[in-house]
CSV table of C-alpha atoms in Angstrom, one decimal:
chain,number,residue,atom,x,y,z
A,1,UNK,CA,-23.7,7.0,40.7
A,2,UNK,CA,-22.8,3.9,38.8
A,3,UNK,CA,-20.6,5.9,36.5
A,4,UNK,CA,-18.7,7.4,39.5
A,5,UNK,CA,-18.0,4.2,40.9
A,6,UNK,CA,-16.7,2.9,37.8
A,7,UNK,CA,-14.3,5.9,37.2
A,8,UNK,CA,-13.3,5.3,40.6
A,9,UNK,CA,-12.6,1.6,40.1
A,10,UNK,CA,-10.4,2.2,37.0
A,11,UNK,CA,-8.7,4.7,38.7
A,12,UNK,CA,-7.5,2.4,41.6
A,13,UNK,CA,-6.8,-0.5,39.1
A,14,UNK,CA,-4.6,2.1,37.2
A,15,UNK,CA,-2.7,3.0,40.6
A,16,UNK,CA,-2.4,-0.8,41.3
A,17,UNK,CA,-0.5,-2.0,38.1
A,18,UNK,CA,1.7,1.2,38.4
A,19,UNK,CA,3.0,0.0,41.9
A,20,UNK,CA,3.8,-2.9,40.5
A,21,UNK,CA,7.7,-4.0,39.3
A,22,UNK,CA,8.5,-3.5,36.0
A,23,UNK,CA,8.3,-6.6,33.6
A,24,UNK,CA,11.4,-8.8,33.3
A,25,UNK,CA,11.6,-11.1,30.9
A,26,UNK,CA,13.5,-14.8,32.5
A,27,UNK,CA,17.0,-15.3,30.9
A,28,UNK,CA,16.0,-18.2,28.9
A,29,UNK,CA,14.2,-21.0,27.8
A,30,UNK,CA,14.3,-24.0,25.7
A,31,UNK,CA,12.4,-25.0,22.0
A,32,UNK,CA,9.8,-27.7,22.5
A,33,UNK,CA,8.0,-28.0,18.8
A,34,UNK,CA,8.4,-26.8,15.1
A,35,UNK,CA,4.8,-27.0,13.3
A,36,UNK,CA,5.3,-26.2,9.9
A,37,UNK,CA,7.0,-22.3,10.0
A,38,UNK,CA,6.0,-21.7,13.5
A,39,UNK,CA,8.5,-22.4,16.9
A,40,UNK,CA,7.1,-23.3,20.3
A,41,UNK,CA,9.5,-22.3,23.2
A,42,UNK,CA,8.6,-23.0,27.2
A,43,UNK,CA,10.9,-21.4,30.2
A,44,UNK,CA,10.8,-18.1,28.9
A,45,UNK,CA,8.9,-15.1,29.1
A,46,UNK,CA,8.6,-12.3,26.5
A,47,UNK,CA,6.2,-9.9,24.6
A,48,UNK,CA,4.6,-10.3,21.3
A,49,UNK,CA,6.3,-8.4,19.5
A,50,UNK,CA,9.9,-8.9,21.0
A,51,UNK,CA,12.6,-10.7,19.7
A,52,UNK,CA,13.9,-13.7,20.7
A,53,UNK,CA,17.9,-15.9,19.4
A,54,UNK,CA,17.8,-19.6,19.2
A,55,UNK,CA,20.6,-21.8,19.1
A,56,UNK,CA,20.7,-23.7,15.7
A,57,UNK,CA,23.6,-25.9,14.0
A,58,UNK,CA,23.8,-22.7,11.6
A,59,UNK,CA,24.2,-20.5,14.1
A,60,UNK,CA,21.9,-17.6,16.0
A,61,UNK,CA,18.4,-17.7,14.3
A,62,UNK,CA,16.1,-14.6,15.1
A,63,UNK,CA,12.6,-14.9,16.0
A,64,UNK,CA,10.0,-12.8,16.4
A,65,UNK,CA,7.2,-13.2,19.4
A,66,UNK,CA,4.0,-13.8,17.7
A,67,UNK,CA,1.4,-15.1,20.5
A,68,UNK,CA,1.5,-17.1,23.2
A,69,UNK,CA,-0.6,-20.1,25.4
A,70,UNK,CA,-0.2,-20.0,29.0
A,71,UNK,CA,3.5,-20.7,29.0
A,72,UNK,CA,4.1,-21.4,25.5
A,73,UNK,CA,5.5,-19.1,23.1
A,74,UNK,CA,4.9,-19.4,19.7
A,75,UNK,CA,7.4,-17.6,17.3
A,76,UNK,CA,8.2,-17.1,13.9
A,77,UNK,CA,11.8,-16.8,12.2
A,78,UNK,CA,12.7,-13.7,10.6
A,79,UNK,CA,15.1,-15.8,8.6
A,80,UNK,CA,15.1,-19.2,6.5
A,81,UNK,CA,14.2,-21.6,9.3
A,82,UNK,CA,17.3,-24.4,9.1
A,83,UNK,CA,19.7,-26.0,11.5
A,84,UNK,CA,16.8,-26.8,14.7
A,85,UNK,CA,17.2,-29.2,17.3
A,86,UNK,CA,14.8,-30.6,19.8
A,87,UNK,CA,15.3,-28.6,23.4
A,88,UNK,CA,17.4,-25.8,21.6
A,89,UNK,CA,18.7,-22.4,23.6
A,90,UNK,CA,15.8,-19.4,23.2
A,91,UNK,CA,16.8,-16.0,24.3
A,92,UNK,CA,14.4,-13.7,24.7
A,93,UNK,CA,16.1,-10.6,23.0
A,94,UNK,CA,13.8,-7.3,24.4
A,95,UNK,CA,11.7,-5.3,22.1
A,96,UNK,CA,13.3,-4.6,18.6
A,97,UNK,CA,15.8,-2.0,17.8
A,98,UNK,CA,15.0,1.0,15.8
A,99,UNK,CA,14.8,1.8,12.2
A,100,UNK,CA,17.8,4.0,10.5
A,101,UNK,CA,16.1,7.2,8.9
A,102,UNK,CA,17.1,10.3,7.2
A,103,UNK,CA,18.1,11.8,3.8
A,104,UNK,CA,21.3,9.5,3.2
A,105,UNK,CA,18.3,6.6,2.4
A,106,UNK,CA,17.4,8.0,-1.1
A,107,UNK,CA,18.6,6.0,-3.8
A,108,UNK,CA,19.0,2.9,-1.5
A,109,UNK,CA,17.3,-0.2,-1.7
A,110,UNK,CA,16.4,-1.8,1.6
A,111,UNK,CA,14.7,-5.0,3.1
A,112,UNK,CA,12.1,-5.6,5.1
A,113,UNK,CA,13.8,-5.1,8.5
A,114,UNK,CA,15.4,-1.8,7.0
A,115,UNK,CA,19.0,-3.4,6.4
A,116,UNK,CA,20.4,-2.3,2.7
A,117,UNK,CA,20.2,-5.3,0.3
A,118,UNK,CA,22.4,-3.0,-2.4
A,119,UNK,CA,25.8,-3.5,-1.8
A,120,UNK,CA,26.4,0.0,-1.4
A,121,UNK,CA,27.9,-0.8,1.8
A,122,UNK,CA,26.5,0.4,5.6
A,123,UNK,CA,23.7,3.1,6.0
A,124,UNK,CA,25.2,6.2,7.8
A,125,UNK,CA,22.0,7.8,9.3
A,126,UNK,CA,22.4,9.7,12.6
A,127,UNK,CA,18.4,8.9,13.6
A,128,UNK,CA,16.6,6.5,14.8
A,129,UNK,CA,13.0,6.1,14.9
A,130,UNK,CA,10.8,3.9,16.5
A,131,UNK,CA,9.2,1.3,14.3
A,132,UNK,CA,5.9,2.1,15.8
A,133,UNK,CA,4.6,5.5,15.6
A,134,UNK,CA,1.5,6.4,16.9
A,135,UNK,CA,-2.1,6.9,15.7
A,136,UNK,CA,-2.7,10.5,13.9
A,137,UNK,CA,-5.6,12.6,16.0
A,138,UNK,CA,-8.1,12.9,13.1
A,139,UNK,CA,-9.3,16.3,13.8
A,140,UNK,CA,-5.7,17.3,13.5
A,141,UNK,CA,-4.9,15.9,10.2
A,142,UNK,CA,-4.8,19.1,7.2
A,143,UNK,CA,-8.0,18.7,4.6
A,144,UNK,CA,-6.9,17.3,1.3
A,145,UNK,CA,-7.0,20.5,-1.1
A,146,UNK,CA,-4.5,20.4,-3.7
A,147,UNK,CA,-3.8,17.9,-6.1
A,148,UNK,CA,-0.7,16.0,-6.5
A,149,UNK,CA,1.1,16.1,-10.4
A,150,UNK,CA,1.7,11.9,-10.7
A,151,UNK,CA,2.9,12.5,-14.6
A,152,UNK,CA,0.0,10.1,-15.9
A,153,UNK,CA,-2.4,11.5,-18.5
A,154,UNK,CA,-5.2,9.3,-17.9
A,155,UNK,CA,-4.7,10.2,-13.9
A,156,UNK,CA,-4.4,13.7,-13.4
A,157,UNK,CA,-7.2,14.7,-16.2
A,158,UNK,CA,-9.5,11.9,-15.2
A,159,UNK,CA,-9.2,10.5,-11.8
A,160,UNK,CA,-7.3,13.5,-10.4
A,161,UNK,CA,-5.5,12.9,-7.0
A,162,UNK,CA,-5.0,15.5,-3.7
A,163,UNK,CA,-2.0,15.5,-1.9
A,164,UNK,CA,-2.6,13.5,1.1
A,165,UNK,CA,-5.0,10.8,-0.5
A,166,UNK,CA,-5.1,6.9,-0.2
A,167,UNK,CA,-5.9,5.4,-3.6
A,168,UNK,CA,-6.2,1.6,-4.8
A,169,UNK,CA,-4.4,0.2,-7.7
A,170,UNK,CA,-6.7,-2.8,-8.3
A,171,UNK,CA,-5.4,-5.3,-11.1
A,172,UNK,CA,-5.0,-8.7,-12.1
A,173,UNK,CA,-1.4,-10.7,-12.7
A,174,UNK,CA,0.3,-8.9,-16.1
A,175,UNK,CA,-1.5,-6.1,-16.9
A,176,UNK,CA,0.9,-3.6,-16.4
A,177,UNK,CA,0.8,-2.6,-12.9
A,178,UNK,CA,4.4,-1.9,-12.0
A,179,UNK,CA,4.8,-0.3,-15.0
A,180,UNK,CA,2.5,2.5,-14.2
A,181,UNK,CA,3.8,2.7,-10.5
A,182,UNK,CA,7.2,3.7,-12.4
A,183,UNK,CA,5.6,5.9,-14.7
A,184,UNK,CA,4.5,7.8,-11.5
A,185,UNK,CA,7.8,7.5,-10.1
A,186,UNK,CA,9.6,9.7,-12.9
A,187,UNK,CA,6.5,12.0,-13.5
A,188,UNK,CA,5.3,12.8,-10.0
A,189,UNK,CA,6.1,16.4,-8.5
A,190,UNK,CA,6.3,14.9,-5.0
A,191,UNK,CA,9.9,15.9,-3.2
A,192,UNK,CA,10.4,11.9,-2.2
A,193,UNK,CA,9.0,8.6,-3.2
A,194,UNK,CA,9.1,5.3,-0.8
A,195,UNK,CA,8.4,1.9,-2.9
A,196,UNK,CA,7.7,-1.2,-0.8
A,197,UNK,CA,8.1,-4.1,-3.5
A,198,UNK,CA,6.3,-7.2,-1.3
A,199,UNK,CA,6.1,-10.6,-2.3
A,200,UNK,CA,7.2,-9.9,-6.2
A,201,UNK,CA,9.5,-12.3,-7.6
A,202,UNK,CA,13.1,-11.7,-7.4
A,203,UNK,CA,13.4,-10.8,-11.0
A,204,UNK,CA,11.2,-8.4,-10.8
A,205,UNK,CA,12.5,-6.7,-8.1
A,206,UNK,CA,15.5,-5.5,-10.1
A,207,UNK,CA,13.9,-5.2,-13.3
A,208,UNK,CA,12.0,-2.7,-11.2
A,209,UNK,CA,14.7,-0.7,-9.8
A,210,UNK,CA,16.8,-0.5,-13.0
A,211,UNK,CA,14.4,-0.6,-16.0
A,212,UNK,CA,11.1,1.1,-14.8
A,213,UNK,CA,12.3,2.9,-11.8
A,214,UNK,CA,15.5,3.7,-13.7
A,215,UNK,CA,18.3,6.4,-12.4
A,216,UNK,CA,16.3,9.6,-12.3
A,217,UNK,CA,13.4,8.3,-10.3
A,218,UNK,CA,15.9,5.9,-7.7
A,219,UNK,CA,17.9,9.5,-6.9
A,220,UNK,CA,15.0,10.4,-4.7
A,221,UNK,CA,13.4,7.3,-4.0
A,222,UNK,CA,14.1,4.4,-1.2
A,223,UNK,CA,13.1,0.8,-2.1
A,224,UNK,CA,12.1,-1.6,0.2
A,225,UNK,CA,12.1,-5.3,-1.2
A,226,UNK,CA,10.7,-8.6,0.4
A,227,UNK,CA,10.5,-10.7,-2.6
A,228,UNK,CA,7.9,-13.8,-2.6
A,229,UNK,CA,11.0,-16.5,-1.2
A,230,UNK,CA,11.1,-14.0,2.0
A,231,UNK,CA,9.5,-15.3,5.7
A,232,UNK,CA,6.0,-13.8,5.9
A,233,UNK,CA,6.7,-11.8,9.0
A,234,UNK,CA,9.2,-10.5,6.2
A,235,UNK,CA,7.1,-9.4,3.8
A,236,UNK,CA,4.4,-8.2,6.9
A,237,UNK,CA,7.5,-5.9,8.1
A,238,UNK,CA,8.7,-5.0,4.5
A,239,UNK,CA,5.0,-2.7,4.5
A,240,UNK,CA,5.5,-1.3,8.0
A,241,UNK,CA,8.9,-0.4,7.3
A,242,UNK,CA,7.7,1.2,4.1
A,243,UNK,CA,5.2,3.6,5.8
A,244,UNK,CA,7.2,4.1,8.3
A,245,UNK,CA,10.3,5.4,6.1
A,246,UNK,CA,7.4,7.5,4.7
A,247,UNK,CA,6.0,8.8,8.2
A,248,UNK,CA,9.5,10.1,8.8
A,249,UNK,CA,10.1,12.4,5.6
A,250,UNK,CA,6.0,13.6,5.8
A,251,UNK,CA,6.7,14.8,9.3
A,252,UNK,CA,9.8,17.0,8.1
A,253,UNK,CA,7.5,18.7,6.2
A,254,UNK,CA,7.8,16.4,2.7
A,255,UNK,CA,5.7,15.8,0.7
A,256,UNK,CA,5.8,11.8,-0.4
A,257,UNK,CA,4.7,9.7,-2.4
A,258,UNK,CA,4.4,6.1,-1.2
A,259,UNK,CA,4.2,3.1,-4.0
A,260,UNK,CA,3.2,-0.4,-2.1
A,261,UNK,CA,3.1,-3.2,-4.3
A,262,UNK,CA,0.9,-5.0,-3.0
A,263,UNK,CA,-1.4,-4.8,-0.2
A,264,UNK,CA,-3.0,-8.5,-1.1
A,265,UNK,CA,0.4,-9.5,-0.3
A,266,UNK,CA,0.7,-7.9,2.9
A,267,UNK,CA,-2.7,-9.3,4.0
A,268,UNK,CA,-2.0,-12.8,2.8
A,269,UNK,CA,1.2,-12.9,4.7
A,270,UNK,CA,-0.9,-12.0,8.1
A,271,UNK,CA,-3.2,-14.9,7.1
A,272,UNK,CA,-0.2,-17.1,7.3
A,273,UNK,CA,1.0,-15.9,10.7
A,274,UNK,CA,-2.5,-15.8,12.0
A,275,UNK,CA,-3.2,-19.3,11.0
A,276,UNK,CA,0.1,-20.6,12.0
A,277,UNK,CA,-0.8,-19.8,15.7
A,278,UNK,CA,-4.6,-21.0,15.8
A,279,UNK,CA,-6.5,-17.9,14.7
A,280,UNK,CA,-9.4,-19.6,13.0
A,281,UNK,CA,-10.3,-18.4,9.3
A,282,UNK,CA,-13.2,-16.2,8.1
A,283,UNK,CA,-14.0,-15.2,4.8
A,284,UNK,CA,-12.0,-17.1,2.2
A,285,UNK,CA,-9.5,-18.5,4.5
A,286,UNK,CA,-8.6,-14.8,5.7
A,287,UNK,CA,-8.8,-14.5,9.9
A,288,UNK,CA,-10.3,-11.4,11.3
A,289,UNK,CA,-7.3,-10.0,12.0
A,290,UNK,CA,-6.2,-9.4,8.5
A,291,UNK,CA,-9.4,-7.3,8.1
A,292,UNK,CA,-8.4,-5.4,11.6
A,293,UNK,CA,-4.2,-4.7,10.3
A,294,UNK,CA,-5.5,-3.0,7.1
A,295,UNK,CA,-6.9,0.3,7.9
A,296,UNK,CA,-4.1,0.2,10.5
A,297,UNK,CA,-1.9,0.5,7.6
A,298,UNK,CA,-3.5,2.7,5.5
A,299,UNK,CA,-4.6,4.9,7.9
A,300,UNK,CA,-0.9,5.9,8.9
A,301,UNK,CA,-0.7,7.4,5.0
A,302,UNK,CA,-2.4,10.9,4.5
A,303,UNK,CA,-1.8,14.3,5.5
A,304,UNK,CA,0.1,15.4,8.6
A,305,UNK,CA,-0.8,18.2,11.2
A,306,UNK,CA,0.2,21.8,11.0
A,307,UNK,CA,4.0,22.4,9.8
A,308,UNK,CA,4.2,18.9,8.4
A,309,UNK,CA,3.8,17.4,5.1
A,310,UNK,CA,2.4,14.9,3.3
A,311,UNK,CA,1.9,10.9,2.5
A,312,UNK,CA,0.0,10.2,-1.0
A,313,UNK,CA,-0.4,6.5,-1.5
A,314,UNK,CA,-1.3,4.2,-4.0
A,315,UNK,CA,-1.3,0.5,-2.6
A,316,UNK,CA,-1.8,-2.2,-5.1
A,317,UNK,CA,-4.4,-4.9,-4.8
A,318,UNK,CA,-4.3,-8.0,-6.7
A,319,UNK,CA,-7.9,-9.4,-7.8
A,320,UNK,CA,-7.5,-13.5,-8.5
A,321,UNK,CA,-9.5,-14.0,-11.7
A,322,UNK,CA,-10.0,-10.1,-12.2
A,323,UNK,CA,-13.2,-11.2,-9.9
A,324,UNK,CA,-13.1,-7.4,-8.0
A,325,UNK,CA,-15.5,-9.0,-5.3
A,326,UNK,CA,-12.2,-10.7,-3.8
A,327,UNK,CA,-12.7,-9.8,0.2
A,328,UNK,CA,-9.2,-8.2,0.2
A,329,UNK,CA,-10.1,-5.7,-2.6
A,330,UNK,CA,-13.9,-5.2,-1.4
A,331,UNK,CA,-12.4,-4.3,2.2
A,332,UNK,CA,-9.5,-2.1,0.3
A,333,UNK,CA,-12.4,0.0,-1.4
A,334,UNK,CA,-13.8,0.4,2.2
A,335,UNK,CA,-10.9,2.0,3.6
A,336,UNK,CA,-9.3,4.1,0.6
A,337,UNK,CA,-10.0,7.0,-0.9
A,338,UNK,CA,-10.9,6.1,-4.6
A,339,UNK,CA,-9.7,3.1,-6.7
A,340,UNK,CA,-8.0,2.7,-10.6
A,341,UNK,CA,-8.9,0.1,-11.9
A,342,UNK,CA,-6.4,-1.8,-14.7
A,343,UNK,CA,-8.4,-3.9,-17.3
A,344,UNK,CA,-7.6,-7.0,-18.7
A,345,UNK,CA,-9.4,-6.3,-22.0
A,346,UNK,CA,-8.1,-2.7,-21.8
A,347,UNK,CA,-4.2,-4.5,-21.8
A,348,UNK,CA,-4.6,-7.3,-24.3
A,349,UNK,CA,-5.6,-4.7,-27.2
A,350,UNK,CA,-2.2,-2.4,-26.3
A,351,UNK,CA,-4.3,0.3,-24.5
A,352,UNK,CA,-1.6,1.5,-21.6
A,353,UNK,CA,-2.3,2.2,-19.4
A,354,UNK,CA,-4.6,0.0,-19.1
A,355,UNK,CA,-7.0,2.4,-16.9
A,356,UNK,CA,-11.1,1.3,-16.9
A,357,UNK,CA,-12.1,5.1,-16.1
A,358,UNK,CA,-15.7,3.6,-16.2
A,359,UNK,CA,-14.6,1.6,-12.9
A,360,UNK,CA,-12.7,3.9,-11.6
A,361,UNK,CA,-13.1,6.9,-9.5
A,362,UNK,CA,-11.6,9.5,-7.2
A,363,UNK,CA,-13.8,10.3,-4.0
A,364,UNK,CA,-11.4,14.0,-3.7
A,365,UNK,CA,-11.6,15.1,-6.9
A,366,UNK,CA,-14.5,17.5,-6.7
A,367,UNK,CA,-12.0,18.7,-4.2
A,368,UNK,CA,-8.7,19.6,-5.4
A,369,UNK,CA,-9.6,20.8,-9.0
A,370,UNK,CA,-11.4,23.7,-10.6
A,371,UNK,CA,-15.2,23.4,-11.8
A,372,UNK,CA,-14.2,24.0,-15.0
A,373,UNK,CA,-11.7,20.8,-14.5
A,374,UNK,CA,-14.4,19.0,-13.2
A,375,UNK,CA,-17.1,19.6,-16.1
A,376,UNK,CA,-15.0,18.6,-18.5
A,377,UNK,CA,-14.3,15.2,-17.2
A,378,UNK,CA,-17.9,15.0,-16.8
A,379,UNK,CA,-18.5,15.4,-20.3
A,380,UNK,CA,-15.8,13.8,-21.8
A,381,UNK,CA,-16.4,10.6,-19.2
A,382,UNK,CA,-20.5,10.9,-20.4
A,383,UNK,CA,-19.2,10.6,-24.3
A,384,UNK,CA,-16.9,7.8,-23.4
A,385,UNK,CA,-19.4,5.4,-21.4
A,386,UNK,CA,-21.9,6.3,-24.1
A,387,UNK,CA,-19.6,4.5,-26.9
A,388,UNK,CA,-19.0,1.5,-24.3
A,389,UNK,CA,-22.9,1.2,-23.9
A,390,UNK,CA,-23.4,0.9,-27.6
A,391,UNK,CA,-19.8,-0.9,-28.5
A,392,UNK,CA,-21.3,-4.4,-29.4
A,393,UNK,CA,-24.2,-2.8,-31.6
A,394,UNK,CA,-21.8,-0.7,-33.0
A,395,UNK,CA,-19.2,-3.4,-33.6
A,396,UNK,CA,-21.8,-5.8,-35.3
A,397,UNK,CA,-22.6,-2.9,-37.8
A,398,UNK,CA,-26.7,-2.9,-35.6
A,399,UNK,CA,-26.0,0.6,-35.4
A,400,UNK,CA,-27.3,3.2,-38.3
A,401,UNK,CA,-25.5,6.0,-38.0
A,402,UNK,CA,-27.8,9.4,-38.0
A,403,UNK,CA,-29.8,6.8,-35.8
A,404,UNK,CA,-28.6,9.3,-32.3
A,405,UNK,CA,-26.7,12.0,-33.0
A,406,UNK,CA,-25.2,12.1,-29.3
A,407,UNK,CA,-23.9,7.8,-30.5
A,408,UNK,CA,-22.3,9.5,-33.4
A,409,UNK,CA,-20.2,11.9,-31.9
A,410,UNK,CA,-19.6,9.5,-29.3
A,411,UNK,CA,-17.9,7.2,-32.6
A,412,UNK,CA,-16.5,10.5,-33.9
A,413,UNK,CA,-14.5,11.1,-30.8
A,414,UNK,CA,-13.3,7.3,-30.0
A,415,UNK,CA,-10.3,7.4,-31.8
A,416,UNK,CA,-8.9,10.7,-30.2
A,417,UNK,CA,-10.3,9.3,-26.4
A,418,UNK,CA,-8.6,6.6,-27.0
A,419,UNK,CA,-4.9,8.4,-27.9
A,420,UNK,CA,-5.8,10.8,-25.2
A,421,UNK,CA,-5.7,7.9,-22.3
A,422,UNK,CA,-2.8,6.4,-24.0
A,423,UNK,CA,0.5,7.2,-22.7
A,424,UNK,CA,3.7,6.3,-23.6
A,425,UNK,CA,5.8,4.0,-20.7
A,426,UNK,CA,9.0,7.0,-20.8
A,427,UNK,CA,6.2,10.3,-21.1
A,428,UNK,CA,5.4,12.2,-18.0
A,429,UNK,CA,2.8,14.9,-18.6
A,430,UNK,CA,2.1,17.7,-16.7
A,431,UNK,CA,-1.0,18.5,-14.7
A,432,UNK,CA,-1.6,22.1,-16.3
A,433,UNK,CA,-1.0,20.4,-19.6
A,434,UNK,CA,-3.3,17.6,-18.7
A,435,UNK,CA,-6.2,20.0,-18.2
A,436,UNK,CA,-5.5,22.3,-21.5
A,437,UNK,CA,-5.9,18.7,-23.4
A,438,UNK,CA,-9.1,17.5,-21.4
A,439,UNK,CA,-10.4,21.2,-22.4
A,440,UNK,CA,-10.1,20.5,-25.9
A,441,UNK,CA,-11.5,17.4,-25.8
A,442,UNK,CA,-14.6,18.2,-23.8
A,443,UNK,CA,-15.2,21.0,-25.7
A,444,UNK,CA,-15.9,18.5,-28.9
A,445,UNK,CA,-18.0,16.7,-26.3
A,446,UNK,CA,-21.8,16.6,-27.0
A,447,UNK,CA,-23.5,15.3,-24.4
């Protein structure tokens, strides 16, 4: 009975606010207070969300709604924020326009509102799509079952990855991150690749585009760049925009792969707009709301329904101190489908990649490959942790050899486990060739 009267109760509530006018937003309002990167406006009404112009000395500066307090509004330039006066002009603006999509964005380099940052002059798209799209039914999603060819040795025989899946590229500063997400660029079978370069510097955004990404892997690729000196609703928009661009292509029946360098970046630049407007911190500094807009990103990647394609994603998370407990990466792990991790100690003795395949693991492996695939990595990864176990005792000449035989063919084998994870920065290997070489190996493999 009680459940009937609440139905019924909703119901009329429903009817209510459907009767009602349509929001209108007043014409306009006036600024009242700059704290630090955030604007308070009074006299004018408009949704998180929207956009908003104010009059400055340097001309029209856009805002973006980012909460409000009874008839405050606090918003945050999407701009440099120069050129304010007390009591300036706000215009509320409506909800944002939408983002230019289709084929004519390969081999163009955006920003984070989707506006090209080449100087190839204007993008001629004929679509539009909406900036928001909504939430994937899960039961409607495809199963991840085959795997995706990324060009990376150490990847596709070791941590091998389904079309569809969400992996974590977890490193510290300088141990050759970008340079693996462009040896994946040139190497991958996917049809079209979407890199979101957030918060880097400015010098390595080109060095990106020309040197690593280079001309064969920018002819099917879009960039989308919000270096570090960018707003942080910027950079926040620069990662939307990136799986967005990426949503597009998957539902035309592409398969994509989608590079975000880095995640960390887009969740510290949601601390700073959360903080900016009173959200109180949580763990580290980070508000709850980070935590919530995380799997709201990531969970947009993956594989589309029936008819449609795919969105394979590697997202980048930067551990300060190479301390993997940082709560960014520890809630990235959560929500992702398997994590690589880089190691420092890996990098600093030339070992590139740098790829821990101790730490690392992919959760659809047993999935997409063959059991024959999957027993060689087993032995092969059993003979490599064995020689990490003993490495000090060997290293300090404890060990007697004829001691274990297993330990011995574990020393036997270092040298060619070792070439076999090392790749060259310009190599791209294929997947059936990555398996007939993990079949060799493994079948040297004592275990």
């Amino acid at each position: 009975m009680m459940q009937q009267r609440r139905s019924q109760l909703l119901s009329e509530l429903k009817h209510l606010a459907e009767k009602q006018a349509p929001f209108q937003a007043v014409a306009s309002g006036q600024l009242v207070r700059v704290v630090g990167l955030t604007l308070e406006a009074s006299g004018c009404r408009a949704p998180v969300g929207s956009l908003c112009a104010i009059d400055t000395m340097a001309g029209k500066l856009i805002a973006e709604v980012i909460g409000f307090d009874d008839e405050l509004l606090y918003l945050m330039p999407v701009e440099e924020l120069r050129g304010v006066l007390p009591g300036a002009k706000v215009m509320p603006l409506g909800e944002q326009t939408g983002l230019s999509v289709g084929l004519s964005l390969l081999g163009r380099v955006l920003d984070g509102n989707g506006q090209p940052l080449d100087g190839m002059g204007a993008l001629h798209t004929d679509e539009q799509a909406s900036r928001h799209s909504p939430a994937i039914n899960p039961l409607a999603r495809r199963a991840i079952t085959e795997p995706l060819d990324v060009g990376v040795r150490a990847i596709n025989a070791m941590l091998t990855v389904g079309k569809g899946q969400r992996m974590g590229l977890f490193a510290g500063s300088g141990v050759g991150k970008s340079v693996l997400l462009g040896m994946m660029t040139r190497g991958t079978t996917a049809d079209i690749i979407v890199v979101g370069l957030v918060g880097e510097r400015g010098r390595e955004v080109k060095e990106f585009i020309e040197e690593i990404l280079g001309a064969e892997g920018r002819a099917r690729s879009v960039v989308i760049a919000a270096p570090a000196d960018t707003s942080p609703l910027m950079r926040l928009r620069a990662c939307e925009t990136s799986t967005r661009i990426a949503e597009y292509f998957r539902d035309l029946g592409y398969d994509v792969l989608l590079l975000m360098d880095s995640l960390t970046r887009y969740a510290q630049a949601q601390r700073e707009i959360a903080l900016a407007v009173g959200e109180p911190p949580a763990t580290k500094g980070y508000p709850p709301s980070v935590f919530a807009k995380l799997p709201r990103l990531v969970e947009r990647a993956g594989n589309g329904g029936e008819g449609q394609g795919s969105i394979t994603a590697f997202y980048t998370v930067l551990t300060e101190g190479d301390d993997q407990q940082d709560p960014i990466a520890d809630a990235s792990r959560a929500i992702l489908d398997g994590h690589i991790v880089l190691s420092r100690a890996l990098a600093d003795s030339g070992h590139y990649p740098a790829i821990d395949i101790e730490a690392s693991i992919s959760r659809v492996a047993p999935m997409v490959i063959s059991e024959g695939h999957l027993e060689a990595m087993r032995r092969v990864k059993q003979v490599y942790s064995l020689y990490q176990q003993n490495r000090d005792l060997i290293s300090i000449g404890a060990y007697s050899q004829g001691s274990d035989p297993r330990i011995d063919n574990a020393i036997r084998l270092q040298p060619a486990m070792n070439a076999f994870l090392r790749q060259g920065m310009r190599d791209a290997i294929s997947f059936s060739d990555c398996q007939q070489m993990l079949g060799q190996l493994a079948a040297q493999c004592k275990v």
